[in-house]
XYZ file of C-alpha atoms in Angstrom:
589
model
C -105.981 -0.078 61.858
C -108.213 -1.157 64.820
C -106.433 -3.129 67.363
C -108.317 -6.112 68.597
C -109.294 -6.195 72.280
C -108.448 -8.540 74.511
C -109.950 -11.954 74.229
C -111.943 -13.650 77.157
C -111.999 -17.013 75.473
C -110.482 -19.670 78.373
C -107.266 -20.589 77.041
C -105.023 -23.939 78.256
C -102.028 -22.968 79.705
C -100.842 -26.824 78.223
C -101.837 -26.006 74.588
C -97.903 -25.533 73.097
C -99.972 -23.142 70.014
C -100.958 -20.636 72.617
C -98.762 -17.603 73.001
C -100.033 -16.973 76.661
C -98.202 -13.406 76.604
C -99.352 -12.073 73.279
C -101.578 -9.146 73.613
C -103.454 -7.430 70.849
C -103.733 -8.677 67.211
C -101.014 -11.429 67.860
C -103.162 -12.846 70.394
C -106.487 -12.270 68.532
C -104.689 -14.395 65.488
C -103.325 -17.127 67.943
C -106.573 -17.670 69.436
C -108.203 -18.045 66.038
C -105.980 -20.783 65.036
C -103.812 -18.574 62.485
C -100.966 -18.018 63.968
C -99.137 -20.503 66.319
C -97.115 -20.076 69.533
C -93.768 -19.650 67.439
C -94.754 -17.435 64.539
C -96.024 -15.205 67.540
C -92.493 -15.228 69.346
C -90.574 -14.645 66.210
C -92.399 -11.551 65.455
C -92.113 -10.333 69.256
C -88.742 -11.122 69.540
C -87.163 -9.489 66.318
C -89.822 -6.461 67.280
C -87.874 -6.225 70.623
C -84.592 -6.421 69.022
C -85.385 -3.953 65.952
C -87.192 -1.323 67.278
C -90.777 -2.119 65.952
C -93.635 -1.913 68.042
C -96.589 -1.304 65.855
C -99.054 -4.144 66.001
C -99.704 -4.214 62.186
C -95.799 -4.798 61.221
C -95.036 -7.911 63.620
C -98.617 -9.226 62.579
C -96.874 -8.920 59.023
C -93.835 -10.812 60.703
C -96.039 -13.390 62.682
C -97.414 -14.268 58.642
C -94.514 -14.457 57.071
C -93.159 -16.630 59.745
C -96.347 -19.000 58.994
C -96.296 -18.639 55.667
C -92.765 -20.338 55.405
C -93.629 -23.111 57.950
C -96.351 -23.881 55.305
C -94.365 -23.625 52.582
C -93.983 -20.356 50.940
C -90.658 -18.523 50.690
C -92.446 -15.329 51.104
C -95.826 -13.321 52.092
C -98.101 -11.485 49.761
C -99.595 -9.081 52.138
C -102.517 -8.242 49.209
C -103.675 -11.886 49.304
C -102.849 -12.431 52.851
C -106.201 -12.368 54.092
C -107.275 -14.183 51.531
C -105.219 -17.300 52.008
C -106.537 -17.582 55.501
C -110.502 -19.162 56.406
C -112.084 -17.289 58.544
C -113.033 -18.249 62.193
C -116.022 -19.768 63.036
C -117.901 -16.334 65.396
C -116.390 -13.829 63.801
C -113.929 -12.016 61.344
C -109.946 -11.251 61.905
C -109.238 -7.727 62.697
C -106.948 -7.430 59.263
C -105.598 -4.262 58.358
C -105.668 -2.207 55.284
C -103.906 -3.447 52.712
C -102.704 -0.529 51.415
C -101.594 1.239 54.962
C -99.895 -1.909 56.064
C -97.637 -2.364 53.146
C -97.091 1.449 53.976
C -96.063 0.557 57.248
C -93.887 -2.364 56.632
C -91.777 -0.925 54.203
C -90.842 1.970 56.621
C -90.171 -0.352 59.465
C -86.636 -0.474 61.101
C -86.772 -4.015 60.432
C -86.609 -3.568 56.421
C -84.129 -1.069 56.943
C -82.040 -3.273 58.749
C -81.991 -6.411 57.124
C -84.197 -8.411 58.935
C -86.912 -8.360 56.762
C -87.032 -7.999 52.742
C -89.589 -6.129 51.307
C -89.405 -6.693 47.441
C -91.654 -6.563 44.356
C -94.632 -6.427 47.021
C -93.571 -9.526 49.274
C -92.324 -9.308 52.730
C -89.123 -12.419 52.748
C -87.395 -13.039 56.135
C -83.589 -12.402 55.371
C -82.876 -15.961 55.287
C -85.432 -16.880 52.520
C -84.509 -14.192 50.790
C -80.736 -14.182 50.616
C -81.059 -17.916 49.779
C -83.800 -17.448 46.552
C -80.936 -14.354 44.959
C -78.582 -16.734 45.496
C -81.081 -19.432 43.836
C -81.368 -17.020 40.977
C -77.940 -15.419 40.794
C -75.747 -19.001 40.530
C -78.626 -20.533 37.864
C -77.676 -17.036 35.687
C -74.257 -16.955 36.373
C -74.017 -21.124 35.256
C -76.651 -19.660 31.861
C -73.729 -17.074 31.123
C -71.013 -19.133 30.724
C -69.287 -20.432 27.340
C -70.796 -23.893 26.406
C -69.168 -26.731 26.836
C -66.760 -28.099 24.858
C -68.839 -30.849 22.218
C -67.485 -32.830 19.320
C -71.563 -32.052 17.609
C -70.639 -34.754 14.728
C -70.268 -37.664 17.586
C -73.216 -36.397 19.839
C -75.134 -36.802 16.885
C -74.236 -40.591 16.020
C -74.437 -40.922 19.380
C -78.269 -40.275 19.677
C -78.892 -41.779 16.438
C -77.081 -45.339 18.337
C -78.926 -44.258 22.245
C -82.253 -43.624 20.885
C -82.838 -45.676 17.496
C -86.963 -45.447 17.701
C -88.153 -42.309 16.524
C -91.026 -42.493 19.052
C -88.403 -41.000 21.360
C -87.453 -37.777 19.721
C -88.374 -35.914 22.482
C -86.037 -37.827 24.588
C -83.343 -37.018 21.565
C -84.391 -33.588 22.000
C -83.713 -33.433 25.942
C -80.730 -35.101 25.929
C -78.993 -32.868 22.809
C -80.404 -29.549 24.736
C -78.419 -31.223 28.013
C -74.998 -31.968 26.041
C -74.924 -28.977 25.127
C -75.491 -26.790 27.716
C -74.085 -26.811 31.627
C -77.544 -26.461 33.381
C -80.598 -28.514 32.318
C -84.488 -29.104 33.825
C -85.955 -32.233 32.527
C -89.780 -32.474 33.413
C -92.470 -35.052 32.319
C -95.437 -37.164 34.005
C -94.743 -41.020 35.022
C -94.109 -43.277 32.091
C -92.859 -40.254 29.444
C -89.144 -41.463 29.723
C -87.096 -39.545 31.900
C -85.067 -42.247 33.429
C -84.441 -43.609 29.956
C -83.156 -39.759 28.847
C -80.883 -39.809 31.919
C -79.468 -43.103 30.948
C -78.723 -42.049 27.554
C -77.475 -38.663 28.298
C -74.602 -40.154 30.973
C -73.535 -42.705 28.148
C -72.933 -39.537 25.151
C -71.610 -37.676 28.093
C -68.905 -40.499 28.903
C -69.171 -40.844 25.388
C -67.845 -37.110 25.221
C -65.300 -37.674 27.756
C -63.181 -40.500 26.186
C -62.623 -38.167 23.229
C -60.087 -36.687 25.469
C -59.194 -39.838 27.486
C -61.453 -39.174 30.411
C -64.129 -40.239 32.275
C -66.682 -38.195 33.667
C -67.032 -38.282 37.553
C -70.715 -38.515 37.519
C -73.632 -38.108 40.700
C -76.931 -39.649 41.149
C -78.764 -38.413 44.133
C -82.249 -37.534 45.669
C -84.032 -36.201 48.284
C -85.024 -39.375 49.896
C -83.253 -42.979 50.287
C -85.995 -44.626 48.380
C -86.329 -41.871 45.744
C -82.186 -42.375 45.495
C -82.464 -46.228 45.563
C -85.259 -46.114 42.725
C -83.020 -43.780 40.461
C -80.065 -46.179 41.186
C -82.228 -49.373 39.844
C -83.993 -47.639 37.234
C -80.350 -46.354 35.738
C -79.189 -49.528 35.540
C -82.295 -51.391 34.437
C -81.821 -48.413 31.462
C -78.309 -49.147 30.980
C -78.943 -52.815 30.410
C -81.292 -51.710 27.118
C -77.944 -49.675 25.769
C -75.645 -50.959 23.015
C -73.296 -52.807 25.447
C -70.533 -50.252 24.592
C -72.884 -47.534 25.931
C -73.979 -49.713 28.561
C -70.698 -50.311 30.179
C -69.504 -46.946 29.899
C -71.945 -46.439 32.580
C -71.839 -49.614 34.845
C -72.021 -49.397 38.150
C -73.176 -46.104 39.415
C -74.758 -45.831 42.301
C -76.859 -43.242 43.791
C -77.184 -41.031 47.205
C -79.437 -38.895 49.061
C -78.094 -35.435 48.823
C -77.478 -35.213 52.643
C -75.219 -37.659 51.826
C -73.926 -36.427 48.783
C -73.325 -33.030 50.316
C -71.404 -34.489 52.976
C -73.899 -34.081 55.889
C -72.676 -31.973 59.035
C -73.519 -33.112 62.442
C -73.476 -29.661 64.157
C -75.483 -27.794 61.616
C -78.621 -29.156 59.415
C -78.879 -27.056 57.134
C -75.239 -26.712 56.004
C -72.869 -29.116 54.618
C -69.181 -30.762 53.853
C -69.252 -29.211 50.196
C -69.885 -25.705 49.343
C -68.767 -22.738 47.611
C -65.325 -22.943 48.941
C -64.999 -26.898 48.832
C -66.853 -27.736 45.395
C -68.056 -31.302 44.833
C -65.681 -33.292 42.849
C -68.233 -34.459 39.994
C -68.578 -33.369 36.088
C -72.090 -34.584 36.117
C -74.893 -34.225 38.802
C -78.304 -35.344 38.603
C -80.754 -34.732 40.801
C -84.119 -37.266 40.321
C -87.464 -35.834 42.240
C -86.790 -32.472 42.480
C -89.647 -31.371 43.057
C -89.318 -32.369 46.783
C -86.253 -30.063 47.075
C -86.489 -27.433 49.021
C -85.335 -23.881 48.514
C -82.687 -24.199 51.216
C -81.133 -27.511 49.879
C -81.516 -26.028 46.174
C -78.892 -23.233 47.418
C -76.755 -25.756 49.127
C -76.641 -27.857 45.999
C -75.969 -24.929 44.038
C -73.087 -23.927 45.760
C -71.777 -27.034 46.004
C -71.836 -28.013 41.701
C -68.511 -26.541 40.124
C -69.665 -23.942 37.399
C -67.970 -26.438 35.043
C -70.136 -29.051 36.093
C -73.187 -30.156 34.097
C -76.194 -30.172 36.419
C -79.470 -31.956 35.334
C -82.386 -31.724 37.605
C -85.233 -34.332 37.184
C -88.764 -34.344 38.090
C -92.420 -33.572 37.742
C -93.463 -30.147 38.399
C -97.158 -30.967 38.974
C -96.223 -33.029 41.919
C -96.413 -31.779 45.629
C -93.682 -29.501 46.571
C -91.163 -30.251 48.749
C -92.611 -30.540 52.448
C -90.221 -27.475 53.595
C -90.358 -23.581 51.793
C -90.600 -23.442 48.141
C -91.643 -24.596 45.026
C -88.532 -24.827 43.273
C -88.850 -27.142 40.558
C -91.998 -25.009 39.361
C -90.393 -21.849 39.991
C -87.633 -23.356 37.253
C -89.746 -24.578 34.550
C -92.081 -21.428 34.732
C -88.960 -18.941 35.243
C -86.807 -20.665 32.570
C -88.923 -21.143 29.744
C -88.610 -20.355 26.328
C -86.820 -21.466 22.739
C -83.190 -21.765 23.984
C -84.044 -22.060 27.948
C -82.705 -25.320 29.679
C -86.101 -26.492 30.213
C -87.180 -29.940 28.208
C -90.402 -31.043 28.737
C -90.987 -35.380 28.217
C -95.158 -35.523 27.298
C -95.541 -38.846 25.410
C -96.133 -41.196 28.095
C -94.482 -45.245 26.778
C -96.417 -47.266 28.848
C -99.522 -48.781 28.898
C -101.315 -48.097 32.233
C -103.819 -45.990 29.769
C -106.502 -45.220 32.337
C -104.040 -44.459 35.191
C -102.409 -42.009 32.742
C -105.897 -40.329 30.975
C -106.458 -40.226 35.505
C -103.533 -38.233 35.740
C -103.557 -35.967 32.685
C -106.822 -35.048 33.617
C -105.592 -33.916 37.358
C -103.095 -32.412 35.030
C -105.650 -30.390 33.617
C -107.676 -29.381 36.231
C -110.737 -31.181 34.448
C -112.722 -32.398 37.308
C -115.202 -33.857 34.866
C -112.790 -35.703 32.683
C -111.548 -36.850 36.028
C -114.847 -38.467 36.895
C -115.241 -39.902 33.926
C -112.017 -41.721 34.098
C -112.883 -43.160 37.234
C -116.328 -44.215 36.966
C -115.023 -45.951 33.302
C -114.989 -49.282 35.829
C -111.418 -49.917 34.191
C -109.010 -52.680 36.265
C -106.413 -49.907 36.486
C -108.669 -47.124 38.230
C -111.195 -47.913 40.615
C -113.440 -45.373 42.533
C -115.339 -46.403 46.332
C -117.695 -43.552 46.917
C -119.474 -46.023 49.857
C -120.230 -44.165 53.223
C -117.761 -46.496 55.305
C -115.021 -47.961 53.205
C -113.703 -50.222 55.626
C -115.542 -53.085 54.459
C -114.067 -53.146 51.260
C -110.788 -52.394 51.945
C -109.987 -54.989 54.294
C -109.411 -57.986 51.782
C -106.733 -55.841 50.023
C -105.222 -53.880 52.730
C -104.893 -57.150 55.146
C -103.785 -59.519 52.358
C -101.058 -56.758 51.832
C -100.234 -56.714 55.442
C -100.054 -60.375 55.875
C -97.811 -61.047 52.654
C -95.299 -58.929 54.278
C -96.154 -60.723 57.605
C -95.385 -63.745 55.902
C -92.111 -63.260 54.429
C -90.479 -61.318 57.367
C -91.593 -64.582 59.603
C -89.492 -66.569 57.070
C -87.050 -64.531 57.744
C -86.466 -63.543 54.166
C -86.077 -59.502 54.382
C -86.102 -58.960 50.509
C -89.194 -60.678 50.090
C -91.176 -58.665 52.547
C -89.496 -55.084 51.617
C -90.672 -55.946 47.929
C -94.322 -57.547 49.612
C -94.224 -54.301 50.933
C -94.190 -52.375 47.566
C -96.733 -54.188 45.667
C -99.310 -52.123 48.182
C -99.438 -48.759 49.419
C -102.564 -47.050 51.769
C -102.079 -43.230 51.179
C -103.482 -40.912 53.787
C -103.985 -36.569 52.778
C -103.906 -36.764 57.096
C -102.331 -37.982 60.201
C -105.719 -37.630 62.316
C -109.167 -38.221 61.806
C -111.465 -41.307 60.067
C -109.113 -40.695 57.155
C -106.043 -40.267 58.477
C -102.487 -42.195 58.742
C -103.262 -43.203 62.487
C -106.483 -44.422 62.553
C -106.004 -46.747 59.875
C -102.685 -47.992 61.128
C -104.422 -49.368 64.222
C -107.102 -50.667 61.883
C -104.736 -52.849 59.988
C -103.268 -53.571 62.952
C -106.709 -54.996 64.315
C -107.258 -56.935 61.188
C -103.949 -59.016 61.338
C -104.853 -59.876 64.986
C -108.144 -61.196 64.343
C -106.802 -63.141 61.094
C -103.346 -64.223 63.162
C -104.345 -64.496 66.662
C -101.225 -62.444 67.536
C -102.282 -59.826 69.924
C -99.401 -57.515 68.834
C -98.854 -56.131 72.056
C -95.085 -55.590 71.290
C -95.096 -52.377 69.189
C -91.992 -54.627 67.124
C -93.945 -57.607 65.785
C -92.840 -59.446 62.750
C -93.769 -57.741 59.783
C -94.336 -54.630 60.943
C -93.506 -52.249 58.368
C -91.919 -48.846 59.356
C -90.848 -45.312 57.698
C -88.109 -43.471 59.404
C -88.922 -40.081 59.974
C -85.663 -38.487 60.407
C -82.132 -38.250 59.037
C -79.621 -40.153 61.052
C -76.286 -40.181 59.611
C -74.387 -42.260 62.325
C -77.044 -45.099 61.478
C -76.645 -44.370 57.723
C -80.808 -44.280 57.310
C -82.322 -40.979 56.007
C -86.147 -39.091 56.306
C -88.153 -41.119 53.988
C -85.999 -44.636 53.696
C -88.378 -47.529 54.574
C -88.243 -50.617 56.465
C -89.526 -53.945 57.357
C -89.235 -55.870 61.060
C -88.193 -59.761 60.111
C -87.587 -62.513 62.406
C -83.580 -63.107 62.085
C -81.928 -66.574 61.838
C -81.667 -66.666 65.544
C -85.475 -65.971 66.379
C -84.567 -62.448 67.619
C -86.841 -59.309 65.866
C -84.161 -57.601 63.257
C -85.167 -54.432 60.881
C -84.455 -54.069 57.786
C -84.258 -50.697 55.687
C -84.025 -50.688 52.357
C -81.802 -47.472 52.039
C -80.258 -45.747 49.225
C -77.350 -47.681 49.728
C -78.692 -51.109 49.857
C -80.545 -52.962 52.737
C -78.883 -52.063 56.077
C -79.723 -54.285 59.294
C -80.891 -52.813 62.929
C -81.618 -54.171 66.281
C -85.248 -52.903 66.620
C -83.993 -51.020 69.945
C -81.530 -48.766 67.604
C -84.362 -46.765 65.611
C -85.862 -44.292 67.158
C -87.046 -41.814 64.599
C -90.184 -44.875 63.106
C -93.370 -45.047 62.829
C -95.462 -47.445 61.692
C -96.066 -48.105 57.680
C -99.395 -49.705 57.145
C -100.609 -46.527 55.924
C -98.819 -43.307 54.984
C -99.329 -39.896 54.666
C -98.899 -39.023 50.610
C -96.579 -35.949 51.275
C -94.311 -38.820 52.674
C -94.841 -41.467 49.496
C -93.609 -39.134 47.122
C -90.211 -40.470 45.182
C -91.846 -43.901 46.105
C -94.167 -46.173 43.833
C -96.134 -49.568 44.340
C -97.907 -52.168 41.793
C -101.460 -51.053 43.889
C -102.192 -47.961 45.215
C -105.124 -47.026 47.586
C -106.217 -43.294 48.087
C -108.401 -41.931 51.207
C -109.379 -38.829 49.897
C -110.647 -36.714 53.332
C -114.317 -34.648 52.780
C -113.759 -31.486 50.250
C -113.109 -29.034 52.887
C -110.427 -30.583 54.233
C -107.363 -27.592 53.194
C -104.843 -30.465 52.619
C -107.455 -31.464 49.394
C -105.695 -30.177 46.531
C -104.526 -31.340 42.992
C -100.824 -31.811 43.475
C -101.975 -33.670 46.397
C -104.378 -36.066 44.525
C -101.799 -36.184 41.745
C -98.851 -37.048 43.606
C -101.249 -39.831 45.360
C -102.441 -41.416 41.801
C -98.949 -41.068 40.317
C -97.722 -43.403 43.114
C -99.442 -46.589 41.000
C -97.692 -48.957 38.823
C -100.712 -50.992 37.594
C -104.344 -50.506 39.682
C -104.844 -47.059 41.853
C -108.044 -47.213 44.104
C -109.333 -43.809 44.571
C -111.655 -43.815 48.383
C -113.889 -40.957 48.326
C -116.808 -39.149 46.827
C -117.632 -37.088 43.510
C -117.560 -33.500 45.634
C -113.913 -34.602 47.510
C -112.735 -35.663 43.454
C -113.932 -32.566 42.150
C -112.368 -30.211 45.187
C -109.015 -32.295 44.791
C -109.124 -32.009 40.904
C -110.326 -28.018 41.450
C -107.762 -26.575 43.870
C -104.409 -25.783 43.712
C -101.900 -25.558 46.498
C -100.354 -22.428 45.722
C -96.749 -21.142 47.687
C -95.721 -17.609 47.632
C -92.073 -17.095 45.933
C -90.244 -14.815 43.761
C -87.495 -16.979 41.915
C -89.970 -17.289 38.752
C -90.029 -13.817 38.256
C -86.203 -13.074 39.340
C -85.322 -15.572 36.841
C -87.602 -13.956 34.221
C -86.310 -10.738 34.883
């Protein structure tokens, strides 16, 4: 391999991405934007404790270290270079592909531990203990006996539960689920999957009474929101049961799975319930998992008795969670088959047609389907392609700013948390003419000139804000969203509508907020609205893919308004955000 010399380029000794004492090919790949300050000082810093000094293995470190912190679990060293743009001036020094997998799989660090080099990809111990463990506790839960099922009853049962044959696929799912300890239910918005889940935790209890129990059952997701949707849309299910089957599951409520876990002050990543202190539920479902994470996927895991059924819920062509892994993919690709646990909901039940035909297309990868669909001129899909948008976004952007304005100045907090779901402005950035920032100030602009309020307070009355980190003393998690209202005694108060109802806040007690008028789409996932507006950045923006655009269209109730032109569609609809992992294949295998 040739080393790369020194570089000359000026560097800021205030820029936190530069590695100002990386030398060679570490340096060459900071300076270029690859590699940040930290992927650089993980590699030199497990070099200095293993014993590896060639440039070519921490480089291979330095990646893998990025390649998590963008979402892989792992790094394919043959595609490696490939995954990266080049610089503008110049190419990366990269080395031979064949001679550097050489020389990572003799390093002292693979011996040791440190690093895993398997099937061709280079893990970091971490990821890789945590995806066998992934793998090994979904086989060891597949090996077991099945549970205990009186198959005359289940079968009256989902005759009673599911009386329309338009739902046999929903029959099908929640039979396959009875049945079995482990299952993945998957399907688009509108194909049913709250309605299975509904039905499957009445046969279940059901089940239970047959031997005069009741079945300790969990409802949980990544997010408050996500948690506080699966809550309402259980018991909006419930209320379509027979009432015998519809108060035999009354009153369950749902929880992040921080909270469910039994989150741990000292220690983020590890919680209350594990392998050694089980959770105390028969049944544990698990809505939106596609935003779970590899790490939380072992912790859950762990934590669900082998005896415990365990259904996980969500759409696999959605983004992936924001930290490493693709898990819910990884499961429906690695599980399939005849008599897998996988059951797939297709036939979508409600009548948003052009929204749907939108998203099947994405779905697809049909880029020209896609176009069609949104230059049909249909009420439920509309398509801006003009230069500067801003125009025609401010009548529906402002009037959804000032009906929240309005009802948090009447002090009435659950009109302006639900004023604040009938709109949503979805950003792919945080920066730029497209991004999160810029058009928070610009709503922020409008209401001033329609209000006269100068806002110089950054807590005005109806601000609307989206915590941005877990705080368990508070009780509000990463993704739960709020709404500033003037309180009975004139004073500013904030509402957040958390997974455990609406909880109340002097403005002066959040710290982890930002503003809501726009939002990034990573962070509206397990979220929807009645109208939903999409800034779709130029087509070579990286962030452009179609999980992206997807997730962003699949946000919409009743009207999405896609912001962007035919070459950004057609680059959203093309690419694919693909993550480096091995748990589809370990489970195949």
């Amino acid at each position: 391999m040739t080393l790369a010399p020194e570089t000359t380029v000026p560097r800021d000794p205030q820029d936190r991405r530069l590695a100002l004492r990386a030398t060679g090919v570490l340096r060459t790949f900071n300076d270029a934007d690859v590699l940040t300050a930290a992927d650089v000082h993980v590699a030199t810093r497990l070099g200095a404790l293993g014993g590896e000094g060639q440039e070519q293995v921490l480089l291979a470190v330095a990646l893998a270290t990025r390649a998590v912190r963008l979402g892989s679990v792992c790094l394919d060293l043959a595609t490696a270079e490939g995954s990266v743009p080049p610089p503008e001036g110049g190419a990366l020094p990269w080395p031979d592909a064949e001679a550097w997998a050489e020389a990572v799989t003799a390093s002292p660090l693979v011996a040791a531990g440190a690093l895993r080099w398997e099937h061709d990809l280079l893990y970091l111990d971490r990821y890789w203990q945590q995806e066998v463990q992934v793998c090994a506790d979904l086989v060891a839960r597949r090996a077991l006996a099945p549970p205990p099922v009186d198959v005359a009853v289940l079968d009256t049962g989902i005759g009673r539960v599911f009386p329309d044959h338009g739902y046999d696929e929903q029959r099908s799912a929640v039979r396959r689920a009875v049945l079995g300890w482990t299952t993945v239910l998957t399907g688009g918005p509108g194909t049913g999957k709250t309605t299975t889940v509904a039905g499957l935790l009445a046969l279940l209890a059901e089940q239970a009474e047959l031997t005069g129990g009741r079945p300790r059952v969990a409802l949980a997701a990544p997010t408050g929101k996500a948690a506080a949707r699966l809550q309402e849309a259980v018991r909006t299910e419930a209320a379509r049961l027979p009432a015998a089957d519809s108060a035999r599951i009354a009153g369950l409520e749902a929880s992040t799975l921080h909270r469910l876990l039994g989150s741990r002050r000292d220690n983020g990543t590890r919680f209350r319930h594990h392998r050694g202190n089980r959770l105390p539920h028969d049944v544990v479902v698990v809505d939106e998992t596609s935003m779970v994470s590899l790490t939380m996927m072992a912790r859950l895991l762990e934590a669900v008795r082998p005896d415990a059924r365990l259904l996980l819920v969500g759409d696999p062509d959605q983004l992936a969670s924001v930290d490493a892994g693709a898990v819910l993919a990884d499961l429906v690709s690695g599980l399939a088959g005849d008599d897998g646990p996988v059951a797939a909901l297709r036939t979508n039940h409600r009548s948003q047609a052009h929204i749907i035909a939108l998203a099947e297309a994405l779905q697809r990868g049909d880029a020209d389907a896609a176009l069609v669909e949104l230059a049909a001129g249909s009420d439920e899909v509309l398509f801006l392609t003009d230069e500067d948008p801003t125009p025609a976004l401010r009548v529906p952007v402002l009037d959804a700013a000032l009906a929240i304005r309005e009802a948090a100045l009447a002090g009435d907090a659950r009109a302006a948390l639900d004023a604040l779901d009938r709109h949503r402005l979805l950003c792919a950035h945080r920066d730029g003419p497209f991004g999160v920032r810029r058009w928070n100030r610009l709503v922020e602009e409008w209401i001033t000139e329609a209000t006269g309020d100068p806002l110089w307070d950054l807590w005005y009355p109806g601000r609307p804000v989206l915590v941005t980190a877990n705080d368990y003393g508070l009780g509000v998690h990463n993704g739960d969203v709020g709404v500033t209202v003037v309180g009975p005694d004139g004073r500013l108060r904030v509402y957040v509508d958390g997974a455990t109802g609406l909880l109340e806040f002097a403005p002066t007690r959040l710290d982890d907020v930002e503003t809501m008028h726009a939002m990034t789409i990573h962070k509206a996932q397990g979220s929807q609205a009645d109208e939903v507006t999409v800034l779709l950045p130029g087509e070579d923006s990286r962030l452009l893919t179609r999980e992206l655009f997807y997730t962003a269209v699949t946000r919409a109730r009743s009207t999405v308004r896609v912001v962007g032109t035919e070459e950004s569609v057609r680059a959203a609809t093309e690419r694919r955000a693909l993550r480096a992992t091995g748990l589809r294949h370990r489970l195949q295998s």
